[in-house]
Tab-separated table of C-alpha atoms in Angstrom:
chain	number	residue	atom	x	y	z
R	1	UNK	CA	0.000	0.000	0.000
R	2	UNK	CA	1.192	3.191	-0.859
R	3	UNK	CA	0.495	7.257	-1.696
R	4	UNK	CA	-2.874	8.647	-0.702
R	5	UNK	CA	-4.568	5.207	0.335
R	6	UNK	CA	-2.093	4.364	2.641
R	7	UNK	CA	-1.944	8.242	3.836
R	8	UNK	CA	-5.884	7.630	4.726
R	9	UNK	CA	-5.931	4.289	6.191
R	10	UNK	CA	-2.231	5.605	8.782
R	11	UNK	CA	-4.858	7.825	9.544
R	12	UNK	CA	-7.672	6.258	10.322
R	13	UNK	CA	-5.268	3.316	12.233
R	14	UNK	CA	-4.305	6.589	14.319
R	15	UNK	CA	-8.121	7.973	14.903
R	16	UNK	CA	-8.835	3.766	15.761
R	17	UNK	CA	-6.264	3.521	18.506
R	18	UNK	CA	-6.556	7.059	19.819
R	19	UNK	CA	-10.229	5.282	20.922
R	20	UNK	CA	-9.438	1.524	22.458
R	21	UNK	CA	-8.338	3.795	26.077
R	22	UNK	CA	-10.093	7.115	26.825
R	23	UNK	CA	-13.785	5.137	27.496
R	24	UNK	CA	-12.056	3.105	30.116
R	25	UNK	CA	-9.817	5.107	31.695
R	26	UNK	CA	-11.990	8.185	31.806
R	27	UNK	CA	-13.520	6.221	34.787
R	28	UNK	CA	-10.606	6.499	37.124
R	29	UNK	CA	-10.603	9.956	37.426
R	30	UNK	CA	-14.730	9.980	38.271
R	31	UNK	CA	-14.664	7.114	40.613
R	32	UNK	CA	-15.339	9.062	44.019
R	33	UNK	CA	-18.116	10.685	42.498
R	34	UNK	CA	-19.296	7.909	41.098
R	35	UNK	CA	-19.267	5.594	44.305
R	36	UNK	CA	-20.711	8.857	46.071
R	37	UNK	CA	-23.687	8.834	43.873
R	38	UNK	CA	-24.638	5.433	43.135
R	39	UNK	CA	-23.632	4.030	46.317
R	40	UNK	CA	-21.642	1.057	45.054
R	41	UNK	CA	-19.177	-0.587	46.818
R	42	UNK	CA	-15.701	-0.309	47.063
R	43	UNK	CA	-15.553	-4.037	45.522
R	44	UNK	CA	-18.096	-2.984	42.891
R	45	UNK	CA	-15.921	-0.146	41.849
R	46	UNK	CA	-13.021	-2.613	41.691
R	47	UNK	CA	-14.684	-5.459	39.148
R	48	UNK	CA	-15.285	-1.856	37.285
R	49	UNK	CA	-12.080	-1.545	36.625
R	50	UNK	CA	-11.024	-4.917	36.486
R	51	UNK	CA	-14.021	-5.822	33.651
R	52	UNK	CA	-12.118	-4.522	30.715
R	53	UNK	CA	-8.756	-6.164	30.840
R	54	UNK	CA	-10.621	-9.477	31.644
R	55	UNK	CA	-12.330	-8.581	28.444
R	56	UNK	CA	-9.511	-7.966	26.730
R	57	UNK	CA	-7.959	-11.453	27.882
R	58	UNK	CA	-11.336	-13.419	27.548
R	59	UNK	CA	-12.605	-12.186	23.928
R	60	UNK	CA	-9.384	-11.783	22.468
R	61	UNK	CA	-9.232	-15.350	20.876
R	62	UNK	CA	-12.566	-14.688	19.170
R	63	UNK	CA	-10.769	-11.862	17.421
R	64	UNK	CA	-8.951	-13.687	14.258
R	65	UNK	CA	-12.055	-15.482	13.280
R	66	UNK	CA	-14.531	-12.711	13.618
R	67	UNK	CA	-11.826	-11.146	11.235
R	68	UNK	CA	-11.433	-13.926	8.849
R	69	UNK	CA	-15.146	-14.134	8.826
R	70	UNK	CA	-15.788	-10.378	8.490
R	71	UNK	CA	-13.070	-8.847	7.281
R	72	UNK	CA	-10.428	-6.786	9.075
R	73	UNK	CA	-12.021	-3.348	7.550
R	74	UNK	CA	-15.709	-4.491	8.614
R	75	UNK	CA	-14.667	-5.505	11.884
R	76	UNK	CA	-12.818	-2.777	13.296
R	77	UNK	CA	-15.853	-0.366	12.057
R	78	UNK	CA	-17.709	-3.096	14.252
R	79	UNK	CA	-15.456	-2.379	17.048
R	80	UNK	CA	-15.931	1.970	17.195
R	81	UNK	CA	-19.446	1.375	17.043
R	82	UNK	CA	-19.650	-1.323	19.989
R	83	UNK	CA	-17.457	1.446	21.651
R	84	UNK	CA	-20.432	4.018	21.057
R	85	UNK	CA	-23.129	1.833	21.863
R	86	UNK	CA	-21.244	1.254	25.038
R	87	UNK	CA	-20.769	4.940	26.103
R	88	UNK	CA	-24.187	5.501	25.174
R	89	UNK	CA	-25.525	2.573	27.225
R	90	UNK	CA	-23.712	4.033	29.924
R	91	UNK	CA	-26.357	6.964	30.190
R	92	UNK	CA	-28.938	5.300	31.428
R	93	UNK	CA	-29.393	5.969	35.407
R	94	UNK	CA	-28.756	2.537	36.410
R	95	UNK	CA	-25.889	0.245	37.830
R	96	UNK	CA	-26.751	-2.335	35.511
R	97	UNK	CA	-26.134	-0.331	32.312
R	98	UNK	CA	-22.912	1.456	33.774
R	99	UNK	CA	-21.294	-2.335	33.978
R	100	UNK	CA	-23.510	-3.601	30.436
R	101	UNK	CA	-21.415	-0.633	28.431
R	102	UNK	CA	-18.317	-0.627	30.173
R	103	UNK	CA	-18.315	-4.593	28.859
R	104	UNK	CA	-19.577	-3.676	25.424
R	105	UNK	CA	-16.632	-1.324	24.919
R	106	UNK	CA	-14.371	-3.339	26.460
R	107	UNK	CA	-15.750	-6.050	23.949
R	108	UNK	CA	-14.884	-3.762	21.203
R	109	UNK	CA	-11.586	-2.322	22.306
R	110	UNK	CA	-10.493	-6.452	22.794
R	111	UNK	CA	-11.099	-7.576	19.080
R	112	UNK	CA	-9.407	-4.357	18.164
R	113	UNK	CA	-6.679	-4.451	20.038
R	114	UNK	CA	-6.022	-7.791	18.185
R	115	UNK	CA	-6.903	-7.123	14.962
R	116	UNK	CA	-5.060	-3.852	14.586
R	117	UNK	CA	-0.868	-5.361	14.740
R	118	UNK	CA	-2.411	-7.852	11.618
R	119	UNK	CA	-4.018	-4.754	9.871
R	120	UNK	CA	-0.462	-3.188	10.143
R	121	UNK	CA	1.168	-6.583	9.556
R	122	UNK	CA	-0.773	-6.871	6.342
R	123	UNK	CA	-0.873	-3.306	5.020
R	124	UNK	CA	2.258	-1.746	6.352
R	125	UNK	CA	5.198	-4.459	6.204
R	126	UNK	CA	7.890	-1.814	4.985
R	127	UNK	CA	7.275	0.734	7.671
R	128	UNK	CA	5.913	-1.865	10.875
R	129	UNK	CA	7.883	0.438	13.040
R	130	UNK	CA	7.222	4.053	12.410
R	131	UNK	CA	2.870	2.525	11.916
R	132	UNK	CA	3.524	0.330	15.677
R	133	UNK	CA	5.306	3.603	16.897
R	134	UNK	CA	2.086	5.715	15.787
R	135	UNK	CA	-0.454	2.997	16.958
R	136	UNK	CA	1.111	2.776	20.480
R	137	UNK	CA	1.466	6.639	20.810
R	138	UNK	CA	-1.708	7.075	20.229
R	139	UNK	CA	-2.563	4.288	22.280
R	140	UNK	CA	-1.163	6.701	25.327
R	141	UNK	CA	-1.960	9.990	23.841
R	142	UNK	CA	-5.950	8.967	24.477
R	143	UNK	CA	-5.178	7.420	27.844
R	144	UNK	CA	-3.144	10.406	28.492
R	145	UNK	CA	-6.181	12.747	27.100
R	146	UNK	CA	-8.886	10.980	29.440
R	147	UNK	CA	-7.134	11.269	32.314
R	148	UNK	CA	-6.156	14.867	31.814
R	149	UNK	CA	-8.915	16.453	31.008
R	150	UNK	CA	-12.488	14.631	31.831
R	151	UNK	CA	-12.776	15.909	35.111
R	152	UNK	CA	-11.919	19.659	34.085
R	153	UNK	CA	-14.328	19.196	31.534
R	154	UNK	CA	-16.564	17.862	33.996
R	155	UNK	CA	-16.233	20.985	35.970
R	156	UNK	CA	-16.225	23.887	33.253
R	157	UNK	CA	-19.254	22.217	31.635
R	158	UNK	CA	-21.049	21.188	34.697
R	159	UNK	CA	-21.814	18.147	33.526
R	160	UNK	CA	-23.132	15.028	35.622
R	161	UNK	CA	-20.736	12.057	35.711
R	162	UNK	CA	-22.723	9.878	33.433
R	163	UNK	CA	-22.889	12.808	30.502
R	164	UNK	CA	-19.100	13.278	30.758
R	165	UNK	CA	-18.606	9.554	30.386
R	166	UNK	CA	-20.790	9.536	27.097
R	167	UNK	CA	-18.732	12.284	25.667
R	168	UNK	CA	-15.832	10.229	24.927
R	169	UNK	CA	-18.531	8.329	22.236
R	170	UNK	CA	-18.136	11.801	20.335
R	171	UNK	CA	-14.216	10.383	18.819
R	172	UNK	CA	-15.584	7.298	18.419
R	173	UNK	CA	-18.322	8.296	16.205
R	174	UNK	CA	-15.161	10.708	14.326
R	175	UNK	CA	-13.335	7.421	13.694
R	176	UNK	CA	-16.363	5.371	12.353
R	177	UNK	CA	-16.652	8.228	9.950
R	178	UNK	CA	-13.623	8.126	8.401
R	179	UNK	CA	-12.932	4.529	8.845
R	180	UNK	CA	-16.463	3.680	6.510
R	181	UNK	CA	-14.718	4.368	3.697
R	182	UNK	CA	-12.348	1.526	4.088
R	183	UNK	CA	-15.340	-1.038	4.065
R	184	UNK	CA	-15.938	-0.009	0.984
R	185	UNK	CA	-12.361	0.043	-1.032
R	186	UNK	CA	-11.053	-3.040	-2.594
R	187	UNK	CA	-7.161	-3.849	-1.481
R	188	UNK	CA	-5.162	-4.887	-3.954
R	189	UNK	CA	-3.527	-7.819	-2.518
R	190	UNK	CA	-0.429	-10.249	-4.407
R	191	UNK	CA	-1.958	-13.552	-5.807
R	192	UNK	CA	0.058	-15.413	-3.206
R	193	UNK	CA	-2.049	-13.666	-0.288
R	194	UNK	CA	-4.978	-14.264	-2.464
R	195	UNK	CA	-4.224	-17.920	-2.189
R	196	UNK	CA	-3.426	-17.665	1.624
R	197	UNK	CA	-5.692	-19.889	3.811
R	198	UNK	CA	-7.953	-18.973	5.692
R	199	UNK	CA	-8.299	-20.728	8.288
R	200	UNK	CA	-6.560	-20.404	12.111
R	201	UNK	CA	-2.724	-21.127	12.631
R	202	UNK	CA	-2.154	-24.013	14.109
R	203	UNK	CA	1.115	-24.930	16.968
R	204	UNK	CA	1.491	-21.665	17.700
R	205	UNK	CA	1.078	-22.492	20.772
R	206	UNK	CA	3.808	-24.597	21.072
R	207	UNK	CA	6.164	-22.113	19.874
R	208	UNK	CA	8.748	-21.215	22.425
R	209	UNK	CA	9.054	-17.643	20.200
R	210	UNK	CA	5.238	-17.122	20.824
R	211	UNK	CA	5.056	-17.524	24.393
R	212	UNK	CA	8.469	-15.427	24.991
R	213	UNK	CA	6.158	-12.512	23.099
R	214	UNK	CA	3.234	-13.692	25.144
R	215	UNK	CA	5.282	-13.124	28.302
R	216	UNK	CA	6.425	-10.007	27.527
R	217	UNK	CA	2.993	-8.603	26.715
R	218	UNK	CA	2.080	-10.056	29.629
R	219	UNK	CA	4.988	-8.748	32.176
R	220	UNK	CA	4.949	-5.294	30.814
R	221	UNK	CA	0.852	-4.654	30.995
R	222	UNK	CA	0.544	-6.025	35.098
R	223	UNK	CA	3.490	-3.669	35.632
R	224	UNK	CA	1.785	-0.648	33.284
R	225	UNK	CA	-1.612	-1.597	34.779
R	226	UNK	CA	-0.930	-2.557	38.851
R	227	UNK	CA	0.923	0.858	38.898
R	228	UNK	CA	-1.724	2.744	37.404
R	229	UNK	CA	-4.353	1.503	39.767
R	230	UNK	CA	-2.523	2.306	43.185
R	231	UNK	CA	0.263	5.222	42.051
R	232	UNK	CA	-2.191	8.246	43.242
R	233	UNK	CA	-2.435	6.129	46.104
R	234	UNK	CA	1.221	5.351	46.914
R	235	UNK	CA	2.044	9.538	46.346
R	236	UNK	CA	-0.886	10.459	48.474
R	237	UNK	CA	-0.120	8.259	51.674
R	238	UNK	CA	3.258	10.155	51.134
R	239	UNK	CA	1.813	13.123	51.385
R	240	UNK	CA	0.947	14.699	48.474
R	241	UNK	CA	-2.554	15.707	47.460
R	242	UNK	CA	-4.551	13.741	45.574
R	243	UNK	CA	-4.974	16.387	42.975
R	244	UNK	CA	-1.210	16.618	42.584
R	245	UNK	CA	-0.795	12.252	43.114
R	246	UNK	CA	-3.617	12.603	40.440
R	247	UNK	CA	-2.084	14.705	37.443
R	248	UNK	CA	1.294	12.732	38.060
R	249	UNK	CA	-0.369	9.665	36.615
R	250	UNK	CA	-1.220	11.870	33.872
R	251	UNK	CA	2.081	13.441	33.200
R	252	UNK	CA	3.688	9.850	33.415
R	253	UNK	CA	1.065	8.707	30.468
R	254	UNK	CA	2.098	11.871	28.112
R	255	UNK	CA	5.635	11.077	28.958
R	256	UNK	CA	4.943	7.770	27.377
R	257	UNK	CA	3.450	8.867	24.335
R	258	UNK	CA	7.418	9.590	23.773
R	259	UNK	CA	8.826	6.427	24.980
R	260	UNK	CA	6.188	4.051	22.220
R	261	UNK	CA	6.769	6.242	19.559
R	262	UNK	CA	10.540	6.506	19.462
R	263	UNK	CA	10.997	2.981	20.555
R	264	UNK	CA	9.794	0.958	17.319
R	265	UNK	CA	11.593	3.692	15.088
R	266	UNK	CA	14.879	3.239	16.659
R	267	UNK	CA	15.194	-0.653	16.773
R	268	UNK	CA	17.358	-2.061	14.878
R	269	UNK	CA	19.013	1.166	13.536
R	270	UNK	CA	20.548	2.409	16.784
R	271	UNK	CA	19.680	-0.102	19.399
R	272	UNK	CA	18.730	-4.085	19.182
R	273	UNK	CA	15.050	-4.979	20.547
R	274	UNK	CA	16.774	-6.315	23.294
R	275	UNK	CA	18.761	-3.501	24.683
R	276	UNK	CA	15.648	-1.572	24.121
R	277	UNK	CA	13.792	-4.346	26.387
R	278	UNK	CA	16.184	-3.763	28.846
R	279	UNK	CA	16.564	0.422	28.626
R	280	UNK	CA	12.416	0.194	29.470
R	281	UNK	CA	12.894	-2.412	32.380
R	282	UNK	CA	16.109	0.260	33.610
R	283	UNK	CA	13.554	3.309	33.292
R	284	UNK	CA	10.589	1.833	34.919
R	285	UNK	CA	13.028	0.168	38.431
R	286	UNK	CA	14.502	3.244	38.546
R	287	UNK	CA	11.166	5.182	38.573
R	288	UNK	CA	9.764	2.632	41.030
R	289	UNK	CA	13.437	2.953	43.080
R	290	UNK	CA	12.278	6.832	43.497
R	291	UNK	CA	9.428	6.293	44.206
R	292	UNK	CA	10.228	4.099	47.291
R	293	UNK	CA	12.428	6.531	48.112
R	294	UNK	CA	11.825	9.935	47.906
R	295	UNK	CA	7.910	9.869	46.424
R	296	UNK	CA	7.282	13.552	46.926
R	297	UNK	CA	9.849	15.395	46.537
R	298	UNK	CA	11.153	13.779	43.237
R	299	UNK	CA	7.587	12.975	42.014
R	300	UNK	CA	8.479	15.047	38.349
R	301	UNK	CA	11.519	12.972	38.016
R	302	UNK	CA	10.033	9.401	38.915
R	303	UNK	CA	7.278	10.328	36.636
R	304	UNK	CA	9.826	10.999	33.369
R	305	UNK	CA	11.588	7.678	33.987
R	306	UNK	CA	8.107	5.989	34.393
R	307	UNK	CA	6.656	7.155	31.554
R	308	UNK	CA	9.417	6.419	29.232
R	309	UNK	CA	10.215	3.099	30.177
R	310	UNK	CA	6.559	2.292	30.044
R	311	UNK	CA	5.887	3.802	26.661
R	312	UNK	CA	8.884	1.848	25.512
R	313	UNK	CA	8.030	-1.278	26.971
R	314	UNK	CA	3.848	-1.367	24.991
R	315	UNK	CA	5.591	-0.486	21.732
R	316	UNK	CA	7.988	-3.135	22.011
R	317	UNK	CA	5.176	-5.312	22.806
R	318	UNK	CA	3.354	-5.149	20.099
R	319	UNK	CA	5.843	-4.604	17.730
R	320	UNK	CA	7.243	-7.956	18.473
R	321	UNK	CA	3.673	-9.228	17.572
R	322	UNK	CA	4.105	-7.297	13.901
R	323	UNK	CA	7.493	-8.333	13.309
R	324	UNK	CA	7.801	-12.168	14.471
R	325	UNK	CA	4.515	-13.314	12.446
R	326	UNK	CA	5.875	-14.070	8.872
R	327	UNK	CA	2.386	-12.471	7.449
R	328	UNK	CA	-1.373	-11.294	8.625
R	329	UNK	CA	-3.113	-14.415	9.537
R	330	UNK	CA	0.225	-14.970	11.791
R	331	UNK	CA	0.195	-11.662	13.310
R	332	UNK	CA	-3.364	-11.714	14.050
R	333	UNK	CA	-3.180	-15.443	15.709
R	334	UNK	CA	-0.171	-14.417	17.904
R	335	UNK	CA	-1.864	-11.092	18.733
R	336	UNK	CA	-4.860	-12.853	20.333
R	337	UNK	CA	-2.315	-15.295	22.243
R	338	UNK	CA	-0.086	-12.730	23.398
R	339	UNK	CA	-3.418	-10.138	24.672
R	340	UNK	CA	-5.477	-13.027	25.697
R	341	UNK	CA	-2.529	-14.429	28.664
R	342	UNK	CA	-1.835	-11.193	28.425
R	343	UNK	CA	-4.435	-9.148	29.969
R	344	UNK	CA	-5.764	-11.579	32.290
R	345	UNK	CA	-2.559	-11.882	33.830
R	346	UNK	CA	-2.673	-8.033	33.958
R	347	UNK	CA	-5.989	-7.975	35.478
R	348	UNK	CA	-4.692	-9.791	38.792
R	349	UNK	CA	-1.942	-7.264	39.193
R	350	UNK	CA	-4.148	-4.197	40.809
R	351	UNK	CA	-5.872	-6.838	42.980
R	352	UNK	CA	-2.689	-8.417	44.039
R	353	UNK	CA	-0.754	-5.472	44.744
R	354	UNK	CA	-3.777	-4.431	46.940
R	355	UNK	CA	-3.360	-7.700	48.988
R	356	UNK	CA	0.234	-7.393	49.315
R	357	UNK	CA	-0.320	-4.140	50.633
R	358	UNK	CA	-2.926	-4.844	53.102
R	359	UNK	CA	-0.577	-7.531	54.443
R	360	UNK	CA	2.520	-5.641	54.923
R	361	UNK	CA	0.749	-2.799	55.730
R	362	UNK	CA	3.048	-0.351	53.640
R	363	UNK	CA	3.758	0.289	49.937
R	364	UNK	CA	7.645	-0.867	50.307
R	365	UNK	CA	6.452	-4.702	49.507
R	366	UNK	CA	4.529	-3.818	46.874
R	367	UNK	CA	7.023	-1.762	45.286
R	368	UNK	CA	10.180	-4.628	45.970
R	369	UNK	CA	6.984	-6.877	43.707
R	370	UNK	CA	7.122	-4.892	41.360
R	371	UNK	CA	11.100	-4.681	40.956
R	372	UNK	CA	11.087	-7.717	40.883
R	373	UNK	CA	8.817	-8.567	38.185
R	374	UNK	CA	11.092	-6.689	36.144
R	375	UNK	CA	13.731	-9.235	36.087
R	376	UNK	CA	11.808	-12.217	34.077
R	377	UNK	CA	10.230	-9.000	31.989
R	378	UNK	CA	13.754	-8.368	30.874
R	379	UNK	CA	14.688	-12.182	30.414
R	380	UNK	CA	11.640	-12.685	27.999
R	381	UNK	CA	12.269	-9.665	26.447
R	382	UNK	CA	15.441	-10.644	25.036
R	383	UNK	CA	13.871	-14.100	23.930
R	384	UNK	CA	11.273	-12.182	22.019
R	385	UNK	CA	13.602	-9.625	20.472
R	386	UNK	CA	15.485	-12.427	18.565
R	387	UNK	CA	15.244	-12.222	14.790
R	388	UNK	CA	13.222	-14.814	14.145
R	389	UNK	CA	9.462	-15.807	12.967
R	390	UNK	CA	6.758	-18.020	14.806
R	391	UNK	CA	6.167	-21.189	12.919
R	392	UNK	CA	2.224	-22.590	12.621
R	393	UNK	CA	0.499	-23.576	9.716
């Protein structure tokens, strides 16, 4: 693909992922006022957040075939739309709707958070890196964006928390716009593609490559995802307030918009994957190090190194999806294996961290946890930064 078509569909890839975060995360921010006027329960509040990622992990091997079946166009304009049904659902005044859209979005964010490395996979080959370095930067640019700004908009609007919620359908329906087109067009594709079967890989899973990707998607998102639950936690026991412990979880996402862009352009013409696997592992201990240490008064600096290494670690992730499948049907097979371990294995870390915490009573254990963790995140990192393809037929 090349000149204005693939111009249009970099773009619409971009409007796509800028989507698959702000719906979700958009709740973090509103929780206290949500909890305050719907009465749930603290537990309630925590299968809130939890629901999505177990999405992501559950539905993410239905992915592939609902794209072989559909299409990969058809089914991502499936996906924004579940994501606006969702946010709509969500306006209702009622519990029960609240949790029915957040699990249609997350529904929708899952297949396309599968089906998205194939697209680029398929339509992008030359250029996987700058296209996984745009995908993942846009991936924190809208997590970045939710956090930021919902509950200023919230404010200056005077808006109720169930309206401010729905507003983040309004990019969604932007990206269903100009993604119709591509449902439409008619890819030109080499006769040996044409000929490609359709149906699922098969042994992947027996591919020591594919779980050494698996367990790096898997490492890196309970690390990205267990800190971003309890960080404005950890800075406000230390003393900070929690607007400030609040906009530093913000500051560390737009510091990672950085990290996952430059990370997938640099490899392999500068640094290997796996010194890149390692510089994110470096950044994010050394963040958590500060942390431990001096949580307040450093906060800006812990923040930077956080955010980086973070950013560098979710590009690397899914750019080892793009670049170890030998085609499309490859890519999208090991993305579902890699998000469906995954994101259920990031799912427990928030819960688990909270445990830990309640049984030592401080955030020091928790923190050591997630040093550690670091250590088999590098290990598999270098086993999935090899040069080499997953085999499957």
């Amino acid at each position: 693909m090349a000149g204005r078509r693939a111009r249009y569909v970099g773009i619409g890839v971009v409007l796509l992922a800028l989507n698959l975060r702000p719906a979700l995360v958009a709740v973090s921010p509103l929780v206290g006022t949500i909890r305050a006027e719907s009465g749930m329960s603290a537990a309630a509040t925590s299968l809130l957040t939890a629901l999505p990622l177990l999405c992501f992990g559950l539905l993410s091997p239905v992915a592939p075939r609902l794209g072989r079946r559909l299409g990969m166009e058809r089914s991502l304009l499936g996906t924004m739309a579940l994501i606006c049904a969702g946010t709509a659902l969500r306006l209702l005044d009622s519990v029960v709707a609240l949790f029915a859209g957040t699990l249609v979005i997350g529904a929708g964010i899952a297949v396309a958070n599968v089906l998205l490395p194939g697209l680029i996979k398929r339509d992008f080959p030359a250029r996987a890196g700058l296209m996984t370095g745009l995908y993942s930067m846009s991936l924190f640019g809208g997590a970045a964006l939710a956090a930021g700004v919902t509950v200023p908009v919230q404010q200056a609007a005077g808006l109720d928390w169930r309206t401010t919620l729905a507003c983040w359908g309004g990019p969604a329906i932007l990206a269903v716009l100009c993604w119709l087109p591509q449902v439409g067009a008619r890819t030109r594709m080499p006769a040996a593609a044409a000929r490609e079967p359709a149906h699922p890989v098969r042994g992947l899973w027996r591919d020591p490559l594919a779980w050494q990707v698996t367990g790096y998607m898997g490492l890196q998102s309970l690390s990205y995802y267990a800190a971003a639950a309890w960080l404005p936690t950890m800075l406000a026991d230390a003393g900070m307030t929690a607007g400030d412990a609040g906009w530093m979880l913000s500051f560390s996402s737009l510091l990672g918009i950085a990290g996952s862009f430059l990370a997938p352009v640099i490899v392999g013409r500068r640094l290997s994957a796996g010194v890149l696997a390692t510089l994110g592992a470096v950044l994010c201990a050394a963040g958590f190090l500060g942390v431990l240490v001096a949580p307040v008064g450093g906060g800006y600096v812990w923040m930077v190194l956080l955010g980086l290494g973070q950013g560098t670690a979710i590009s690397l992730a899914l750019l080892f999806i793009v670049q170890r499948a030998p085609d499309a049907r490859h890519a999208a097979q090991l993305s579902s294996m890699a998000q469906c371990f995954g994101y259920v294995l990031a799912a427990s870390g928030p819960a688990v961290l909270g445990a830990v915490h309640d049984a030592s009573g401080s955030w020091t254990v928790p923190l050591v946890v997630l040093l550690a963790l670091l250590l088999p995140q590098i290990a598999v990192g270098w086993g999935a930064a090899r040069p080499r393809q997953v085999r499957g037929g």
